[in-house]
Short mmCIF file of C-alpha atoms in Angstrom, two decimals:
data_model
loop_
_atom_site.label_atom_id
_atom_site.label_comp_id
_atom_site.label_asym_id
_atom_site.label_seq_id
_atom_site.Cartn_x
_atom_site.Cartn_y
_atom_site.Cartn_z
CA MET G 1 -5.47 59.41 64.87
CA SER G 2 -9.67 60.51 62.77
CA GLY G 3 -9.14 63.45 65.81
CA VAL G 4 -5.82 64.64 65.36
CA LEU G 5 -6.19 65.50 62.34
CA ARG G 6 -10.01 67.63 62.00
CA PHE G 7 -7.56 68.69 64.65
CA LEU G 8 -4.96 70.13 61.85
CA ARG G 9 -6.97 70.58 59.24
CA TYR G 10 -9.42 73.69 61.14
CA GLY G 11 -5.88 74.54 61.83
CA PHE G 12 -4.90 75.08 59.41
CA LEU G 13 -8.48 76.63 57.93
CA ALA G 14 -7.99 79.33 61.22
CA ILE G 15 -5.55 79.96 60.28
CA ALA G 16 -5.86 80.53 56.01
CA ALA G 17 -8.47 82.78 57.46
CA LEU G 18 -6.54 84.98 59.45
CA ILE G 19 -4.14 85.14 56.93
CA ALA G 20 -6.63 86.48 54.68
CA ILE G 21 -7.93 89.24 57.55
CA LEU G 22 -5.21 90.52 57.28
CA ILE G 23 -4.01 90.80 53.70
CA THR G 24 -8.44 91.83 53.32
CA MET G 25 -7.75 94.63 55.58
CA PRO G 26 -6.11 96.80 53.94
CA PHE G 27 -8.01 97.96 51.30
CA ILE G 28 -11.29 97.61 53.38
CA TRP G 29 -9.47 100.28 55.69
CA ALA G 30 -8.92 101.97 52.74
CA GLY G 31 -12.04 101.16 50.91
CA SER G 32 -13.88 102.52 54.23
CA GLY G 33 -12.83 105.49 53.79
CA PHE G 34 -14.32 105.97 50.36
CA ILE G 35 -16.99 105.20 50.64
CA TYR G 36 -16.61 108.11 53.63
CA GLN G 37 -15.66 110.81 51.27
CA SER G 38 -18.56 109.52 48.79
CA VAL G 39 -21.87 109.67 52.20
CA PHE G 40 -20.48 113.58 53.94
CA ARG G 41 -20.04 116.20 51.38
CA TYR G 42 -20.40 119.59 51.97
CA THR G 43 -21.50 122.45 48.99
CA HIS G 44 -22.06 125.92 49.42
CA HIS G 45 -22.93 127.91 46.73
CA TYR G 46 -21.88 131.79 45.95
CA ARG G 47 -22.31 134.22 43.08
CA LEU G 48 -19.59 136.37 41.44
CA VAL G 49 -20.68 140.21 40.51
CA LEU G 50 -18.44 141.96 37.99
CA GLU G 51 -19.33 145.45 37.38
CA ILE G 52 -17.62 147.83 34.90
CA GLU G 53 -18.32 151.41 34.34
CA ASP G 54 -19.50 152.56 30.46
CA HIS G 55 -19.59 155.79 29.47
CA GLY G 56 -21.97 156.65 32.27
CA GLU G 57 -23.69 152.95 32.70
CA ILE G 58 -23.14 150.08 35.17
CA ARG G 59 -22.49 146.81 33.09
CA LYS G 60 -22.84 143.47 35.43
CA GLY G 61 -22.16 140.29 34.89
CA SER G 62 -22.34 137.41 36.64
CA SER G 63 -21.68 133.49 37.66
CA VAL G 64 -22.63 130.90 40.31
CA ILE G 65 -19.94 128.57 41.32
CA GLY G 66 -20.61 125.63 43.45
CA VAL G 67 -18.34 123.70 45.43
CA SER G 68 -18.26 120.17 46.81
CA ILE G 69 -16.08 119.18 49.86
CA SER G 70 -15.83 115.45 51.45
CA PRO G 71 -13.38 115.89 54.33
CA ILE G 72 -10.48 113.51 55.29
CA PRO G 73 -11.78 110.65 57.44
CA PRO G 74 -11.41 111.28 60.49
CA TRP G 75 -10.29 107.55 61.85
CA ASN G 76 -7.12 107.85 60.15
CA PRO G 77 -6.17 110.82 58.57
CA LYS G 78 -3.19 109.54 56.83
CA LEU G 79 -5.33 107.23 55.04
CA LEU G 80 -6.98 109.89 52.23
CA ASP G 81 -3.98 113.14 52.75
CA SER G 82 -6.85 115.24 51.01
CA PRO G 83 -10.37 115.74 50.80
CA ARG G 84 -12.13 115.47 47.87
CA VAL G 85 -13.39 118.66 46.50
CA SER G 86 -14.78 119.61 43.38
CA VAL G 87 -16.04 122.71 41.37
CA ARG G 88 -18.64 123.64 39.50
CA GLY G 89 -18.63 126.63 37.76
CA GLU G 90 -18.36 129.13 34.20
CA ALA G 91 -16.65 132.38 34.21
CA VAL G 92 -18.67 135.85 34.54
CA VAL G 93 -18.79 137.92 31.15
CA VAL G 94 -19.32 141.65 31.08
CA GLU G 95 -20.41 142.57 27.40
CA LEU G 96 -19.34 145.88 26.57
CA SER G 97 -20.46 149.06 24.21
CA THR G 98 -18.32 148.40 21.72
CA GLY G 99 -18.41 144.90 21.20
CA GLN G 100 -15.71 143.77 22.90
CA VAL G 101 -15.61 141.67 26.49
CA VAL G 102 -14.72 141.16 29.74
CA VAL G 103 -13.85 137.80 31.36
CA ALA G 104 -13.56 137.92 34.56
CA THR G 105 -11.77 133.36 34.94
CA LEU G 106 -11.67 131.05 37.30
CA ARG G 107 -8.53 130.86 38.46
CA HIS G 108 -6.27 133.71 39.50
CA GLY G 109 -2.80 135.05 39.29
CA PRO G 110 -1.18 136.80 36.54
CA THR G 111 -1.51 134.14 33.79
CA GLY G 112 -4.54 132.20 35.20
CA ASN G 113 -2.14 129.86 37.25
CA GLY G 114 -3.80 129.49 40.22
CA ASN G 115 -6.91 128.24 41.91
CA LEU G 116 -8.62 129.22 44.67
CA LEU G 117 -11.95 128.69 43.62
CA VAL G 118 -12.58 126.25 46.85
CA THR G 119 -11.06 128.62 49.70
CA LEU G 120 -12.45 131.83 48.04
CA ALA G 121 -15.30 132.53 49.29
CA SER G 122 -14.10 131.63 53.52
CA ARG G 123 -10.74 133.64 52.57
CA ALA G 124 -12.99 136.88 51.34
CA LEU G 125 -16.00 136.20 54.46
CA GLY G 126 -13.69 135.87 56.35
CA LYS G 127 -15.14 132.20 58.14
CA PRO G 128 -12.73 129.98 58.83
CA PRO G 129 -13.10 126.39 57.25
CA SER G 130 -14.03 124.24 60.72
CA GLN G 131 -14.42 120.63 60.44
CA GLY G 132 -14.09 120.58 56.62
CA TYR G 133 -16.35 123.01 55.13
CA LYS G 134 -19.18 121.14 57.24
CA ASP G 135 -20.64 124.40 58.39
CA ALA G 136 -20.25 125.99 54.60
CA PRO G 137 -23.67 125.43 53.28
CA ASN G 138 -25.02 127.53 56.04
CA TRP G 139 -22.71 130.43 55.49
CA ASP G 140 -23.90 133.97 54.69
CA GLY G 141 -23.49 137.73 53.17
CA SER G 142 -21.49 139.17 50.46
CA ALA G 143 -17.44 140.51 50.40
CA GLU G 144 -15.57 142.73 47.86
CA LEU G 145 -12.96 140.55 45.87
CA THR G 146 -9.47 142.56 46.43
CA GLY G 147 -5.83 142.09 45.53
CA SER G 148 -5.15 138.05 45.29
CA LEU G 149 -9.02 137.15 45.81
CA LEU G 150 -9.43 138.88 42.81
CA PRO G 151 -9.20 136.78 40.12
CA LEU G 152 -7.74 137.47 36.42
CA ILE G 153 -9.17 139.01 33.88
CA VAL G 154 -9.75 139.16 31.10
CA THR G 155 -10.42 139.90 27.56
CA PHE G 156 -10.12 139.96 23.86
CA ASP G 157 -8.57 141.57 20.69
CA ASP G 158 -10.71 139.14 18.27
CA ILE G 159 -13.76 137.17 20.30
CA ASN G 160 -13.83 134.26 17.83
CA ASP G 161 -9.82 133.54 18.13
CA PRO G 162 -9.51 132.33 22.06
CA TYR G 163 -6.31 133.67 22.34
CA SER G 164 -6.22 136.37 21.00
CA LEU G 165 -6.85 137.41 24.91
CA ARG G 166 -5.23 139.86 27.55
CA ALA G 167 -5.01 140.54 30.88
CA VAL G 168 -6.74 143.24 32.17
CA PRO G 169 -6.13 144.67 35.83
CA PRO G 170 -8.44 146.69 36.56
CA GLU G 171 -5.83 149.87 36.58
CA GLU G 172 -4.98 149.58 32.62
CA PHE G 173 -9.16 149.38 31.76
CA VAL G 174 -8.64 153.02 30.86
CA ARG G 175 -5.64 152.10 28.83
CA ARG G 176 -7.44 149.27 27.17
CA PHE G 177 -10.32 150.11 26.87
CA GLY G 178 -10.19 154.35 26.86
CA PRO G 179 -11.26 157.01 29.96
CA ARG G 180 -15.19 156.29 30.06
CA ILE G 181 -14.58 152.12 30.72
CA GLN G 182 -13.79 151.70 33.82
CA PHE G 183 -13.71 148.89 36.24
CA ARG G 184 -15.87 149.53 39.46
CA ARG G 185 -16.00 146.54 41.74
CA MET G 186 -16.23 142.69 41.54
CA LEU G 187 -18.29 140.83 44.41
CA LEU G 188 -18.71 137.27 46.28
CA GLU G 189 -22.36 136.88 47.16
CA MET G 190 -23.39 134.12 48.90
CA THR G 191 -26.53 132.02 47.27
CA SER G 192 -28.62 128.91 46.83
CA ASP G 193 -29.13 129.23 43.26
CA PRO G 194 -28.22 126.51 41.05
CA VAL G 195 -24.59 127.19 39.17
CA THR G 196 -25.07 129.02 35.82
CA ARG G 197 -24.89 127.33 32.26
CA GLU G 198 -24.79 129.58 29.89
CA ILE G 199 -21.02 130.66 28.72
CA GLU G 200 -21.14 129.26 25.41
CA ARG G 201 -23.77 131.30 24.37
CA LYS G 202 -21.31 134.42 25.38
CA LEU G 203 -18.07 132.68 24.12
CA PRO G 204 -19.38 130.44 21.14
CA PHE G 205 -15.43 128.89 20.76
CA LEU G 206 -15.73 127.46 24.44
CA GLU G 207 -17.79 124.87 21.46
CA THR G 208 -16.35 124.82 18.92
CA ARG G 209 -12.54 124.43 19.69
CA ARG G 210 -13.81 122.87 23.29
CA ASP G 211 -11.46 120.21 22.52
CA GLU G 212 -8.96 121.66 22.14
CA LEU G 213 -8.67 123.89 24.94
CA ALA G 214 -9.57 121.14 26.98
CA SER G 215 -5.94 120.16 26.46
CA LEU G 216 -4.02 123.51 27.09
CA TYR G 217 -2.11 123.15 30.61
CA GLY G 218 0.43 123.79 33.11
CA ARG G 219 1.78 126.13 30.98
CA PRO G 220 3.43 129.49 33.10
CA ILE G 221 2.13 131.78 30.05
CA LEU G 222 -1.69 133.62 29.61
CA ILE G 223 -3.01 130.96 27.62
CA PRO G 224 -7.55 130.27 27.17
CA ASN G 225 -7.34 126.61 28.92
CA LEU G 226 -10.59 126.35 29.05
CA SER G 227 -10.70 126.11 33.51
CA LYS G 228 -10.30 129.31 32.96
CA PHE G 229 -13.74 129.94 31.24
CA ILE G 230 -15.78 126.20 33.05
CA ARG G 231 -15.70 123.83 35.49
CA GLY G 232 -17.11 120.58 36.42
CA GLN G 233 -18.79 119.89 32.46
#
């Protein structure tokens, strides 16, 4: 009788262990995907350069953007249906001789609702993002940004009032600033330099009104939301 009881006891223990494994397996499977994305991360940096002709002088502003991409686990692409991405950096500011500023934001489209920073280098340089951007850290070269790749460019009626921003497409520079100030070009250059951190000095409201601007998002109009100027801080 004791042998039967022993058999039943070990049998129940085996069944309980199997059930426990079946219950925890999905969590282990999911956790392995997150661990994979934490280990495999490919980062590339590029510099955005804005050039403006100001009364015969070429004025430049630049900013280094960092993009990190963790690809989808190859053993189960449906588990995590998109790569894990992060963008760090800030907008490009050019200070004009008139005391005004021109800012190439970190957003795209007429009102700045587009977000192309992750794929911008790939598109501008014509480099397909193979294997989840595994080759991106080794990219080199430069390209001029035109058309839909050109970020939203803005200025401010009052540099101390973020809500006074106005969109200024390249073709409207003369109308906005006069014939002596014109958009020249915007470039993307691959680099290993660190991400730029200095925009608050040029646009102080990004520090004094940071929380307020961070709360602005999801509106189909031109607004000074923080993500137009700063990412990943």
